[in-house]
Coordinates of N, CA and C in Angstrom, one line a residue:
X1026 N 0.8 -1.2 0.0 CA 0.0 0.0 0.0 C 0.9 1.3 0.0
X1027 N 2.0 1.3 0.7 CA 2.8 2.5 0.8 C 3.5 2.7 -0.5
X1028 N 3.8 1.6 -1.3 CA 4.4 1.8 -2.6 C 3.5 2.6 -3.5
X1029 N 2.2 2.2 -3.5 CA 1.2 2.9 -4.3 C 1.1 4.4 -4.0
X1030 N 1.2 4.7 -2.7 CA 1.1 6.1 -2.2 C 2.4 6.8 -2.6
X1031 N 3.5 6.2 -2.6 CA 4.8 6.8 -3.0 C 4.8 7.0 -4.5
X1032 N 4.3 6.1 -5.3 CA 4.2 6.2 -6.7 C 3.3 7.4 -7.1
X1033 N 2.1 7.5 -6.4 CA 1.2 8.6 -6.7 C 1.8 9.9 -6.3
X1034 N 2.5 10.0 -5.2 CA 3.2 11.2 -4.8 C 4.3 11.6 -5.8
X1035 N 5.0 10.6 -6.3 CA 6.1 10.9 -7.3 C 5.5 11.4 -8.6
X1036 N 4.4 10.8 -9.0 CA 3.7 11.3 -10.3 C 3.2 12.7 -10.1
X1037 N 2.6 13.0 -9.0 CA 2.1 14.4 -8.7 C 3.3 15.3 -8.7
X1038 N 4.4 15.0 -8.1 CA 5.6 15.8 -8.0 C 6.2 16.0 -9.4
X1039 N 6.2 15.0 -10.2 CA 6.7 15.1 -11.6 C 5.8 16.0 -12.4
X1040 N 4.5 15.9 -12.3 CA 3.6 16.8 -13.0 C 3.7 18.2 -12.6
X1041 N 3.8 18.5 -11.3 CA 4.0 19.8 -10.8 C 5.3 20.4 -11.3
X1042 N 6.4 19.6 -11.3 CA 7.7 20.1 -11.8 C 7.6 20.5 -13.3
X1043 N 7.0 19.6 -14.1 CA 6.8 19.9 -15.6 C 5.9 21.2 -15.8
X1044 N 4.8 21.3 -15.1 CA 3.9 22.4 -15.2 C 4.6 23.7 -14.7
X1045 N 5.4 23.6 -13.6 CA 6.0 24.8 -13.1 C 7.1 25.3 -14.1
X1046 N 7.8 24.3 -14.7 CA 8.8 24.7 -15.7 C 8.2 25.3 -16.9
X1047 N 7.1 24.8 -17.4 CA 6.4 25.3 -18.6 C 5.9 26.7 -18.3
X1048 N 5.3 26.9 -17.1 CA 4.8 28.2 -16.7 C 5.9 29.2 -16.6
X1049 N 7.0 28.8 -15.9 CA 8.1 29.7 -15.8 C 8.8 30.0 -17.1
X1050 N 8.8 29.1 -18.0 CA 9.3 29.4 -19.4 C 8.5 30.3 -20.1
X1051 N 7.2 30.2 -20.0 CA 6.2 31.1 -20.7 C 6.4 32.5 -20.1
X1052 N 6.4 32.6 -18.8 CA 6.6 33.9 -18.2 C 7.9 34.6 -18.6
X1053 N 9.0 33.8 -18.5 CA 10.3 34.4 -18.9 C 10.3 34.7 -20.4
X1054 N 9.7 34.0 -21.2 CA 9.7 34.3 -22.7 C 8.8 35.5 -23.0
X1055 N 7.8 35.7 -22.2 CA 6.8 36.8 -22.4 C 7.5 38.1 -22.0
X1056 N 8.3 38.1 -21.0 CA 8.9 39.3 -20.5 C 10.2 39.7 -21.1
X1057 N 10.7 38.8 -21.9 CA 12.0 39.1 -22.5 C 13.1 38.6 -21.6
X1058 N 14.4 39.0 -22.0 CA 15.5 38.5 -21.1 C 15.4 38.9 -19.7
X1059 N 15.6 38.0 -18.8 CA 15.5 38.3 -17.4 C 16.6 37.4 -16.6
X1060 N 16.8 37.8 -15.4 CA 17.8 36.9 -14.6 C 17.3 35.5 -14.3
X1061 N 16.0 35.2 -14.6 CA 15.4 33.9 -14.3 C 15.8 32.9 -15.4
X1062 N 16.2 33.4 -16.6 CA 16.5 32.5 -17.7 C 17.6 31.5 -17.4
X1063 N 18.7 31.8 -16.8 CA 19.7 30.8 -16.5 C 19.2 29.8 -15.4
X1064 N 18.4 30.2 -14.5 CA 17.8 29.3 -13.5 C 16.9 28.3 -14.2
X1065 N 16.0 28.7 -15.1 CA 15.1 27.8 -15.8 C 15.9 26.8 -16.7
X1066 N 16.9 27.3 -17.4 CA 17.6 26.4 -18.3 C 18.5 25.5 -17.4
X1067 N 18.9 25.9 -16.3 CA 19.7 25.0 -15.4 C 18.8 23.9 -14.8
X1068 N 17.6 24.2 -14.5 CA 16.7 23.2 -13.9 C 16.2 22.2 -15.0
X1069 N 16.2 22.6 -16.2 CA 15.8 21.7 -17.3 C 17.0 21.1 -18.1
X1070 N 18.2 21.2 -17.6 CA 19.4 21.0 -18.3 C 19.6 19.6 -19.0
X1071 N 19.7 18.5 -18.3 CA 20.0 17.3 -19.1 C 18.9 17.0 -20.1
X1072 N 17.7 17.2 -19.8 CA 16.6 16.9 -20.7 C 16.5 17.9 -21.8
X1073 N 16.9 19.1 -21.6 CA 16.9 20.2 -22.6 C 18.0 19.9 -23.6
X1074 N 19.1 19.4 -23.2 CA 20.2 19.1 -24.1 C 19.8 17.9 -25.0
X1075 N 19.2 16.9 -24.4 CA 18.8 15.7 -25.2 C 17.7 16.1 -26.2
X1076 N 16.8 17.0 -25.8 CA 15.8 17.5 -26.7 C 16.4 18.2 -27.8
X1077 N 17.4 19.1 -27.6 CA 18.0 19.8 -28.6 C 18.7 18.9 -29.6
X1078 N 19.5 18.0 -29.1 CA 20.4 17.2 -30.0 C 19.5 16.2 -30.8
X1079 N 18.6 15.5 -30.1 CA 17.9 14.4 -30.8 C 16.6 14.8 -31.5
X1080 N 16.0 16.0 -31.2 CA 14.7 16.4 -31.8 C 14.9 17.7 -32.6
X1081 N 15.3 18.7 -31.9 CA 15.3 20.0 -32.6 C 16.4 20.2 -33.7
X1082 N 17.6 19.7 -33.4 CA 18.6 19.8 -34.5 C 18.3 19.0 -35.7
X1083 N 17.8 17.8 -35.6 CA 17.4 17.1 -36.8 C 16.2 17.7 -37.6
X1084 N 15.3 18.3 -36.8 CA 14.2 19.0 -37.5 C 14.7 20.3 -38.2
X1085 N 15.6 21.0 -37.6 CA 16.2 22.1 -38.3 C 16.9 21.7 -39.6
X1086 N 17.6 20.6 -39.5 CA 18.4 20.1 -40.6 C 17.5 19.7 -41.7
X1087 N 16.3 19.1 -41.4 CA 15.4 18.6 -42.4 C 14.5 19.7 -43.0
X1088 N 14.0 20.6 -42.1 CA 13.0 21.6 -42.5 C 13.6 23.0 -42.7
X1089 N 14.8 23.2 -42.2 CA 15.4 24.6 -42.3 C 15.0 25.4 -41.1
X1090 N 15.7 26.5 -40.9 CA 15.5 27.4 -39.8 C 14.4 28.4 -40.2
X1091 N 13.4 28.6 -39.3 CA 12.4 29.5 -39.6 C 12.7 30.9 -39.0
X1092 N 13.7 31.0 -38.2 CA 14.1 32.3 -37.6 C 13.3 32.5 -36.3
X1093 N 13.6 33.7 -35.7 CA 12.9 34.1 -34.5 C 11.6 34.7 -34.8
X1094 N 10.6 34.3 -34.2 CA 9.3 34.9 -34.5 C 8.6 35.5 -33.2
X1095 N 7.4 35.8 -33.3 CA 6.7 36.4 -32.2 C 6.3 35.4 -31.2
X1096 N 6.5 34.1 -31.4 CA 6.1 33.1 -30.5 C 7.2 32.7 -29.6
X1097 N 8.1 33.6 -29.2 CA 9.2 33.3 -28.3 C 8.7 32.8 -26.9
X1098 N 7.7 33.3 -26.4 CA 7.2 32.9 -25.1 C 6.7 31.4 -25.2
X1099 N 6.0 31.1 -26.3 CA 5.5 29.7 -26.4 C 6.7 28.8 -26.6
X1100 N 7.7 29.2 -27.4 CA 8.9 28.4 -27.6 C 9.7 28.1 -26.4
X1101 N 9.8 29.1 -25.6 CA 10.5 29.0 -24.3 C 9.7 28.1 -23.4
X1102 N 8.4 28.2 -23.3 CA 7.6 27.4 -22.5 C 7.7 25.9 -22.9
X1103 N 7.6 25.7 -24.2 CA 7.8 24.3 -24.7 C 9.1 23.7 -24.4
X1104 N 10.2 24.5 -24.6 CA 11.5 24.0 -24.4 C 11.7 23.7 -22.9
X1105 N 11.3 24.5 -22.0 CA 11.4 24.3 -20.6 C 10.6 23.1 -20.1
X1106 N 9.3 23.1 -20.6 CA 8.4 22.0 -20.2 C 8.8 20.7 -20.8
X1107 N 9.2 20.6 -22.0 CA 9.6 19.3 -22.6 C 11.0 18.9 -22.0
X1108 N 11.9 19.8 -21.8 CA 13.1 19.5 -21.1 C 12.9 18.9 -19.7
X1109 N 11.9 19.4 -19.0 CA 11.6 18.9 -17.7 C 10.9 17.5 -17.8
X1110 N 10.1 17.3 -18.8 CA 9.5 16.0 -19.1 C 10.6 15.0 -19.4
X1111 N 11.5 15.3 -20.2 CA 12.6 14.4 -20.5 C 13.4 14.1 -19.2
X1112 N 13.6 15.1 -18.3 CA 14.3 14.8 -17.0 C 13.5 13.8 -16.2
X1113 N 12.2 14.0 -16.2 CA 11.4 13.0 -15.4 C 11.5 11.6 -16.0
X1114 N 11.5 11.5 -17.3 CA 11.7 10.2 -17.9 C 13.0 9.6 -17.7
X1115 N 14.1 10.4 -17.7 CA 15.4 9.9 -17.4 C 15.5 9.4 -15.9
X1116 N 14.9 10.1 -15.0 CA 14.9 9.7 -13.6 C 14.1 8.4 -13.4
X1117 N 13.0 8.3 -14.1 CA 12.2 7.1 -14.0 C 13.0 5.9 -14.6
X1118 N 13.7 6.1 -15.7 CA 14.5 5.0 -16.2 C 15.6 4.6 -15.3
X1119 N 16.2 5.6 -14.6 CA 17.3 5.3 -13.7 C 16.7 4.5 -12.5
X1120 N 15.5 4.9 -12.0 CA 14.9 4.2 -10.9 C 14.5 2.7 -11.2
X1121 N 14.0 2.5 -12.4 CA 13.6 1.2 -12.9 C 14.9 0.3 -13.0
X1122 N 16.0 0.9 -13.5 CA 17.2 0.2 -13.6 C 17.8 -0.2 -12.3
X1123 N 17.7 0.7 -11.3 CA 18.2 0.4 -10.0 C 17.4 -0.7 -9.3
X1124 N 16.0 -0.6 -9.5 CA 15.2 -1.7 -9.0 C 15.5 -3.0 -9.6
X1125 N 15.7 -3.1 -10.9 CA 16.1 -4.3 -11.6 C 17.4 -4.9 -11.1
X1126 N 18.4 -4.0 -10.9 CA 19.7 -4.5 -10.4 C 19.5 -5.0 -9.0
X1127 N 18.8 -4.2 -8.2 CA 18.5 -4.7 -6.8 C 17.8 -6.0 -6.7
X1128 N 16.9 -6.3 -7.6 CA 16.2 -7.5 -7.6 C 17.1 -8.7 -8.0
X1129 N 18.1 -8.4 -8.8 CA 19.0 -9.5 -9.3 C 20.1 -9.7 -8.4
X1130 N 20.5 -8.8 -7.5 CA 21.6 -9.0 -6.6 C 21.6 -10.2 -5.8
X1131 N 20.5 -10.5 -5.1 CA 20.5 -11.8 -4.3 C 20.7 -13.0 -5.1
X1132 N 20.2 -13.1 -6.3 CA 20.4 -14.3 -7.1 C 21.9 -14.4 -7.6
X1133 N 22.5 -13.2 -7.8 CA 23.9 -13.2 -8.2 C 24.8 -13.7 -7.1
X1134 N 24.5 -13.2 -5.9 CA 25.3 -13.6 -4.7 C 25.1 -15.1 -4.4
X1135 N 24.0 -15.6 -4.7 CA 23.7 -17.0 -4.4 C 24.5 -17.9 -5.4
X1136 N 24.6 -17.5 -6.6 CA 25.3 -18.3 -7.6 C 26.8 -18.2 -7.6
X1137 N 27.3 -17.2 -6.8 CA 28.8 -17.1 -6.7 C 29.4 -18.3 -6.2
X1138 N 30.5 -18.7 -6.7 CA 31.3 -19.8 -6.2 C 32.3 -19.3 -5.2
X1139 N 32.5 -20.1 -4.1 CA 33.5 -19.6 -3.1 C 34.9 -19.6 -3.6
X1140 N 35.7 -18.7 -3.1 CA 37.1 -18.7 -3.5 C 37.8 -19.8 -2.8
X1141 N 38.9 -20.4 -3.4 CA 39.6 -21.5 -2.8 C 40.9 -21.0 -2.3

C-alpha cells in the first residue's frame, strides 16, 4: 500500500515540476531577457540538451530554420516544459534500472562460487 502512495506522490511531483517549468518558461519568454532565464535552463538541463540534440537539431536540418518569431514565449515554455518532461523520464528510467539491479543482486550472490 505504501508503494502505491509513494508512486502517486512521485507522479504528482513530476507533474508539478513539468507544469512549473512550462509556466516559468512562458513567463520568462513573455517578459524578454531576465535573470530567471539561467535558472530555468539550469533546472531543465539534461533533458533540454537531449531534446535539442535528438529532436530540434534534426528538425532544423530537415526543414530549415524559420528564424525568431513572435512566439518566443511559447517556444521557451515548450523548451522548458519538454526538457523537464525528459528529465522526469530519465529519472524514471534510472529508478527502474536500480530496482532491476537490486532484484537481481540476491540471485547473483547465491550463484557465486566460493574462493579457494
